[in-house]
GROMACS .gro file of N, CA and C in nm:
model
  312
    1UNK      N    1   0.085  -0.118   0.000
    1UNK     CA    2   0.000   0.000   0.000
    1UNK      C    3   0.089   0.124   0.000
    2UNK      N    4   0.066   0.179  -0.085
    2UNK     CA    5   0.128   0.328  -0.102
    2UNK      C    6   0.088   0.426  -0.162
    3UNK      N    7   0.112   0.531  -0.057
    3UNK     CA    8   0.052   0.640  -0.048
    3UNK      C    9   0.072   0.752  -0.188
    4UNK      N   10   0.015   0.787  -0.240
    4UNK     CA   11   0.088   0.905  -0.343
    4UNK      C   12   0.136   0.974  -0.350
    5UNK      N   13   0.288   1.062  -0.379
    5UNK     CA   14   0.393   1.116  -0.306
    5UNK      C   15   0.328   1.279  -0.333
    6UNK      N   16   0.258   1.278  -0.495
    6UNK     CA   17   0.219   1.420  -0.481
    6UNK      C   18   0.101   1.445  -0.378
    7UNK      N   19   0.010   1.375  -0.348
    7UNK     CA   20  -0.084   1.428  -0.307
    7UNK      C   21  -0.055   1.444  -0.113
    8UNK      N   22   0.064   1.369  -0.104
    8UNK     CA   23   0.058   1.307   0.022
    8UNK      C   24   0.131   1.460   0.116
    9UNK      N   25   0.172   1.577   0.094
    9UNK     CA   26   0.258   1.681   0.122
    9UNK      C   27   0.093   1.700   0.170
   10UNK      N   28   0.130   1.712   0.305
   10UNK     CA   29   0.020   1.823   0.355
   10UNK      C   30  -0.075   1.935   0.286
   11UNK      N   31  -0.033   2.055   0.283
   11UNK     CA   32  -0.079   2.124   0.182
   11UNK      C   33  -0.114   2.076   0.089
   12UNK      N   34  -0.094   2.002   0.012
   12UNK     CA   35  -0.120   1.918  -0.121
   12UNK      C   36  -0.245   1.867  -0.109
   13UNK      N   37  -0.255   1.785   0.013
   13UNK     CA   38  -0.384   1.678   0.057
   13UNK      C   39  -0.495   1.851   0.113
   14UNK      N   40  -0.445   1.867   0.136
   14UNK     CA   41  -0.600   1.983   0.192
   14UNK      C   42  -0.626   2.046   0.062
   15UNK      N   43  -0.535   2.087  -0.048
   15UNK     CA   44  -0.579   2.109  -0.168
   15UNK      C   45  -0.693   2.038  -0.244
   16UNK      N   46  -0.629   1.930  -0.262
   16UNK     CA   47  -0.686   1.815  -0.291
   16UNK      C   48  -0.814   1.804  -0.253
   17UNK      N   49  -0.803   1.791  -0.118
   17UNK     CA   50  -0.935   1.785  -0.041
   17UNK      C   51  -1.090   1.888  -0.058
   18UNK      N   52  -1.047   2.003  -0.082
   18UNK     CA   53  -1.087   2.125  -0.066
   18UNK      C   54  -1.151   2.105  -0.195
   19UNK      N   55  -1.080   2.104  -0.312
   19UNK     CA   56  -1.136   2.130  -0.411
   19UNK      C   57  -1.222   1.966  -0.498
   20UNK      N   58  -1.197   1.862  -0.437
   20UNK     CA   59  -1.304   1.747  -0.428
   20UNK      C   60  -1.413   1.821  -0.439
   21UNK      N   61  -1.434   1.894  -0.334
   21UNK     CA   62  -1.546   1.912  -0.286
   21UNK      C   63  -1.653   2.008  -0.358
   22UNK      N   64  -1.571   2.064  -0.483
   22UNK     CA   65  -1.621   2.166  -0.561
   22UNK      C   66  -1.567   2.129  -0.660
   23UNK      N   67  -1.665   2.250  -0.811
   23UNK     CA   68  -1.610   2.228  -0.949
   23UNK      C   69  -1.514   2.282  -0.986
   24UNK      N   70  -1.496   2.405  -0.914
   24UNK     CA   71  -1.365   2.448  -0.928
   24UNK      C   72  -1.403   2.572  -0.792
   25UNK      N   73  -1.280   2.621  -0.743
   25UNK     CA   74  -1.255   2.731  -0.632
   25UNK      C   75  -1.174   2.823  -0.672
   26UNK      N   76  -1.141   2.971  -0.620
   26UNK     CA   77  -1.111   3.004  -0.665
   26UNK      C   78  -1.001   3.055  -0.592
   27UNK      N   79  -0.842   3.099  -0.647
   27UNK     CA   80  -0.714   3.092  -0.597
   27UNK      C   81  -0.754   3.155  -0.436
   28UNK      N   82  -0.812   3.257  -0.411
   28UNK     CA   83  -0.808   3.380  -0.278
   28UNK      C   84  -0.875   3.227  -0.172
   29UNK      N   85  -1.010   3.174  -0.182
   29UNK     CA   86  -1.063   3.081  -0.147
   29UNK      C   87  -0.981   2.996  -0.095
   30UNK      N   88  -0.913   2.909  -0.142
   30UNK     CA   89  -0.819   2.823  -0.125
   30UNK      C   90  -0.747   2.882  -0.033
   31UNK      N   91  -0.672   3.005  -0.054
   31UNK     CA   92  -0.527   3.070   0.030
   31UNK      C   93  -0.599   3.032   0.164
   32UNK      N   94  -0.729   3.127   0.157
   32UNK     CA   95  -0.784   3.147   0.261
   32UNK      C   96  -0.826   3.039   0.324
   33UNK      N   97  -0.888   2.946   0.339
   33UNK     CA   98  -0.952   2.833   0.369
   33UNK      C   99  -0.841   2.767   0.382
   34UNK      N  100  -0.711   2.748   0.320
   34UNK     CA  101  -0.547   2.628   0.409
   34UNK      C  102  -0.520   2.731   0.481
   35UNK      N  103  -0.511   2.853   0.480
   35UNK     CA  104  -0.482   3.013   0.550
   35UNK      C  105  -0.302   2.952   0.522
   36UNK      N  106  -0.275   2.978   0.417
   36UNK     CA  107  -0.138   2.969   0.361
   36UNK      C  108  -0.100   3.118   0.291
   37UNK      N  109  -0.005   3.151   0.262
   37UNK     CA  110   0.043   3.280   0.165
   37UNK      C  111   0.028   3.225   0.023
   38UNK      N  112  -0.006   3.363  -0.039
   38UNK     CA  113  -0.003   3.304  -0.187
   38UNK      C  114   0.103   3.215  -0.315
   39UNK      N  115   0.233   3.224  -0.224
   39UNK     CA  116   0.295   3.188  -0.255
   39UNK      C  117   0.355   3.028  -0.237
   40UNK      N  118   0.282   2.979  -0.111
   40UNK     CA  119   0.314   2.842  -0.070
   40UNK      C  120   0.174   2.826  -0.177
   41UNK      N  121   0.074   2.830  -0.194
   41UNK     CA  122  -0.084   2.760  -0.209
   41UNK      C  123   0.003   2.756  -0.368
   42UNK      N  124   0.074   2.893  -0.450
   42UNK     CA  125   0.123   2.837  -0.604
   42UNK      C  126   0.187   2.774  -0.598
   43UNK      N  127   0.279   2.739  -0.502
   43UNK     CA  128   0.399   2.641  -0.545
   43UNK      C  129   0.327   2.507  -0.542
   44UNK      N  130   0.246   2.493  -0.438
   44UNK     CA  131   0.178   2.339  -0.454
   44UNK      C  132   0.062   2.286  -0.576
   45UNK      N  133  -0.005   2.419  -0.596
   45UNK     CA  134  -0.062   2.398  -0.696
   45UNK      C  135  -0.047   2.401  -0.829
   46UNK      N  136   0.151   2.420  -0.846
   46UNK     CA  137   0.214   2.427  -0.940
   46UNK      C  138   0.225   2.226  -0.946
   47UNK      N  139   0.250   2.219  -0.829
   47UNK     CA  140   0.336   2.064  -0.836
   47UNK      C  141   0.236   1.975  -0.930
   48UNK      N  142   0.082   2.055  -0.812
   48UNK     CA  143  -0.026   1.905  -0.901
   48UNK      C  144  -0.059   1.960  -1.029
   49UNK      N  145  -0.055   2.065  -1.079
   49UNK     CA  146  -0.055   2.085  -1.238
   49UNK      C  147   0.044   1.975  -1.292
   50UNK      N  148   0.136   1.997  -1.242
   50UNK     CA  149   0.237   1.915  -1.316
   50UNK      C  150   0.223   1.770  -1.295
   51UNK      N  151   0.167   1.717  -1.210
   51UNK     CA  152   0.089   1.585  -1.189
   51UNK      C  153   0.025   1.558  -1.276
   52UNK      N  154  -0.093   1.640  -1.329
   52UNK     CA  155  -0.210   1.665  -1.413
   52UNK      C  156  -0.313   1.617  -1.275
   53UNK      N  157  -0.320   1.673  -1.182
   53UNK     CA  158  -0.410   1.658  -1.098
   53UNK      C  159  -0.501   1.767  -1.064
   54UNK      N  160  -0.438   1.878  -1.112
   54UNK     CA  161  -0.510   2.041  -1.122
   54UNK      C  162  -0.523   2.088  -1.248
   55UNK      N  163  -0.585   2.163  -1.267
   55UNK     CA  164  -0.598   2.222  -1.350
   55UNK      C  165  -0.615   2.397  -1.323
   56UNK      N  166  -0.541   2.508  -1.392
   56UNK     CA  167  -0.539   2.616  -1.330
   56UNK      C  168  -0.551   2.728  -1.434
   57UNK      N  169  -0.683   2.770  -1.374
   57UNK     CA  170  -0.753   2.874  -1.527
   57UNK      C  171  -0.734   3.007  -1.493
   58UNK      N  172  -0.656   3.089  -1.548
   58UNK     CA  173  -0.686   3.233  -1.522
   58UNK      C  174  -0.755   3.315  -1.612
   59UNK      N  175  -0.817   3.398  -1.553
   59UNK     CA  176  -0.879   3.500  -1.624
   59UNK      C  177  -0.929   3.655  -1.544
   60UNK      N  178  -1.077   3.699  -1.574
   60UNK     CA  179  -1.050   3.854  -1.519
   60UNK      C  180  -1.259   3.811  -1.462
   61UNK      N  181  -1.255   3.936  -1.384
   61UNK     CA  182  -1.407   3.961  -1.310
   61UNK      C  183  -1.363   4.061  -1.342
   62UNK      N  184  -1.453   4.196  -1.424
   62UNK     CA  185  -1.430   4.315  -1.459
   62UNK      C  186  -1.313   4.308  -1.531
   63UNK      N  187  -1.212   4.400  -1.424
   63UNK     CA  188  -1.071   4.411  -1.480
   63UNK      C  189  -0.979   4.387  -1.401
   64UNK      N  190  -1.014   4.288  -1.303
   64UNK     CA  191  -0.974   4.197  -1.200
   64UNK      C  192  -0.882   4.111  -1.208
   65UNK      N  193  -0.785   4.086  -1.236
   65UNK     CA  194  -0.725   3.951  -1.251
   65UNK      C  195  -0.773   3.892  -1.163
   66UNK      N  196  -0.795   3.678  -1.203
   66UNK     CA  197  -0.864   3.612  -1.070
   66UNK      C  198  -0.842   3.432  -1.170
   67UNK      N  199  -0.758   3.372  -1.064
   67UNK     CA  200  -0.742   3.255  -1.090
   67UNK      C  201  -0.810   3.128  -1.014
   68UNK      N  202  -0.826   3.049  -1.089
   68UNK     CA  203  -0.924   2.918  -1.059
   68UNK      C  204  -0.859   2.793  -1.053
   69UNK      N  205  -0.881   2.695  -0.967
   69UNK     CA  206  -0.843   2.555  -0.948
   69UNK      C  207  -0.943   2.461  -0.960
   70UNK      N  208  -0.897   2.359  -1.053
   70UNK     CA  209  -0.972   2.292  -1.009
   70UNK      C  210  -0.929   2.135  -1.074
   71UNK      N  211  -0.995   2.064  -0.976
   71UNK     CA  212  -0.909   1.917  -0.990
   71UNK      C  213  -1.022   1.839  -1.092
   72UNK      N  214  -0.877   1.765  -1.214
   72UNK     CA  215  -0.894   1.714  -1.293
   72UNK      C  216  -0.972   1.568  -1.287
   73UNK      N  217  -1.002   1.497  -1.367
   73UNK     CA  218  -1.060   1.366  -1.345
   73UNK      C  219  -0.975   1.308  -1.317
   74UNK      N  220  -0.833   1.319  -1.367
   74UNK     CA  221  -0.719   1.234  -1.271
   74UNK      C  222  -0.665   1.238  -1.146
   75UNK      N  223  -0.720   1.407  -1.145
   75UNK     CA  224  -0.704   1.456  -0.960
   75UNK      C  225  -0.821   1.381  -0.865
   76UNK      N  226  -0.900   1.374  -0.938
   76UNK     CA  227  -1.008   1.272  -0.865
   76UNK      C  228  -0.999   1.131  -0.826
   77UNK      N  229  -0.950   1.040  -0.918
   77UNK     CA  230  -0.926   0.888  -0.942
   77UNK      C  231  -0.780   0.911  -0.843
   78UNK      N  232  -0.684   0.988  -0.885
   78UNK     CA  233  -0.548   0.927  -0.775
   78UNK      C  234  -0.656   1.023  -0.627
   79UNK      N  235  -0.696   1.142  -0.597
   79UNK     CA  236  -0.794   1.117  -0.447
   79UNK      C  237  -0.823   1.044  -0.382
   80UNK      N  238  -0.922   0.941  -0.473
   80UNK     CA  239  -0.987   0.861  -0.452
   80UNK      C  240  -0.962   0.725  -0.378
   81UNK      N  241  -0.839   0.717  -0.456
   81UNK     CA  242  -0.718   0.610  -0.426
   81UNK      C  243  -0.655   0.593  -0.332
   82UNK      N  244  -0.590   0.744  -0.317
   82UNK     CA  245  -0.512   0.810  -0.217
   82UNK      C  246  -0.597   0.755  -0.079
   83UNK      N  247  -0.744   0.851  -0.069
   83UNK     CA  248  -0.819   0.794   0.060
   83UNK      C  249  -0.877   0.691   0.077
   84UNK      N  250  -0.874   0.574  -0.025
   84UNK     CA  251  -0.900   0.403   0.003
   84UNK      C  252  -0.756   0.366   0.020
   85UNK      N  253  -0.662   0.376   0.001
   85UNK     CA  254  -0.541   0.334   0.065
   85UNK      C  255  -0.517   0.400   0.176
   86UNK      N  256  -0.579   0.524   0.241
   86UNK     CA  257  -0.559   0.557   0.395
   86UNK      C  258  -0.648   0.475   0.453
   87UNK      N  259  -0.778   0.427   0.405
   87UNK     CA  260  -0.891   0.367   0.513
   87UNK      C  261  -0.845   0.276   0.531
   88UNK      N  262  -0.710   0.185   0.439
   88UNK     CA  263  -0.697   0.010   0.484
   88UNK      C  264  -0.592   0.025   0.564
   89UNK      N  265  -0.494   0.149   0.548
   89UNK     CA  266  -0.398   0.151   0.663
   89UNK      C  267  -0.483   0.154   0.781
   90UNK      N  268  -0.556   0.276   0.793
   90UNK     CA  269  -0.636   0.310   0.933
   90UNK      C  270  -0.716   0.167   0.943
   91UNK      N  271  -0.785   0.094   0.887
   91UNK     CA  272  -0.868   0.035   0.945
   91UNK      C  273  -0.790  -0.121   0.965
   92UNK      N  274  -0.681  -0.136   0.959
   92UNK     CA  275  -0.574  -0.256   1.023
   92UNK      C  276  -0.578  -0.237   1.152
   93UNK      N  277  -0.575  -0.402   1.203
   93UNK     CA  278  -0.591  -0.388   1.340
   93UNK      C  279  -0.468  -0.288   1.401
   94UNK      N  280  -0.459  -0.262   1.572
   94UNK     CA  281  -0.303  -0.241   1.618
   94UNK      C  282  -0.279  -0.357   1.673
   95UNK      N  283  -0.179  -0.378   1.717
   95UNK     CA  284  -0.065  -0.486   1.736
   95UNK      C  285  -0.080  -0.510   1.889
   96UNK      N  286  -0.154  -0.597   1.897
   96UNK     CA  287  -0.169  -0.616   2.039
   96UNK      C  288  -0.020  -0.636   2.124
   97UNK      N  289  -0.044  -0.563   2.215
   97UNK     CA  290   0.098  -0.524   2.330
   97UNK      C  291   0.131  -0.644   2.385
   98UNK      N  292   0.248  -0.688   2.396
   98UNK     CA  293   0.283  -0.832   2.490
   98UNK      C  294   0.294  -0.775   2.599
   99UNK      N  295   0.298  -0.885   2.739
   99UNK     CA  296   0.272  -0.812   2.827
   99UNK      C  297   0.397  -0.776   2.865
  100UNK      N  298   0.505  -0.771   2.871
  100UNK     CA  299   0.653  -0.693   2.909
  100UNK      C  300   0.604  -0.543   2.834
  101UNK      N  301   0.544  -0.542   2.763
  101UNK     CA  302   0.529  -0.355   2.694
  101UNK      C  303   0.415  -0.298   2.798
  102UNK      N  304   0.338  -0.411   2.827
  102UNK     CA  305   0.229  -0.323   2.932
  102UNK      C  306   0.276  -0.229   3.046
  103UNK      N  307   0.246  -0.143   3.129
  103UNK     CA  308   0.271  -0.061   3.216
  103UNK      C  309   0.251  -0.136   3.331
  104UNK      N  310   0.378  -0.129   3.435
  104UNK     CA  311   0.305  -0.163   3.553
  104UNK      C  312   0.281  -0.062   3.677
   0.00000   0.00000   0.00000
């Protein structure tokens, strides 16, 4: 079982996460909601572009510049993956303690 190295960077996984949850969000949203600087939220959302796990649209509101994220169908399927390979780690038993590890 193994985990996916892009998605697995902290920041990465709340990315990930965040934008599951929507069709797309939009760059300020994101900063705000990991409450990261704009500059950590691009570098990661540079990485999963380059994954092909994002996808990253810019354009304008008025005369606004204003950029958009949003995760690809492949950002979805490795997600998907990603959190059925956390549920079989998490849901393995633990290792029952012999009793020399117990506390006395």
């Amino acid at each position: 079982m193994n985990l996916d190295p892009v998605i697995h960077a902290p920041a990465r996984l709340q990315i990930v996460s965040l934008l599951a949850a929507a069709t797309e969000a939009e760059f300020a949203f994101v900063r705000d909601n990991l409450q990261v600087s704009d500059s950590v939220l691009s570098k990661h959302a540079s990485a999963l572009e380059n994954a092909g796990y994002v996808e990253i649209r810019k354009g304008h509101v008025g005369k606004r510049p204003r950029t958009w994220l949003k995760l690809t169908r492949e950002g979805r399927r490795a997600f998907a993956e990603y959190v059925t390979t956390l549920q079989q780690i998490v849901g393995q038993p633990l290792a029952t303690p012999t009793d020399d590890s117990s506390p006395s």
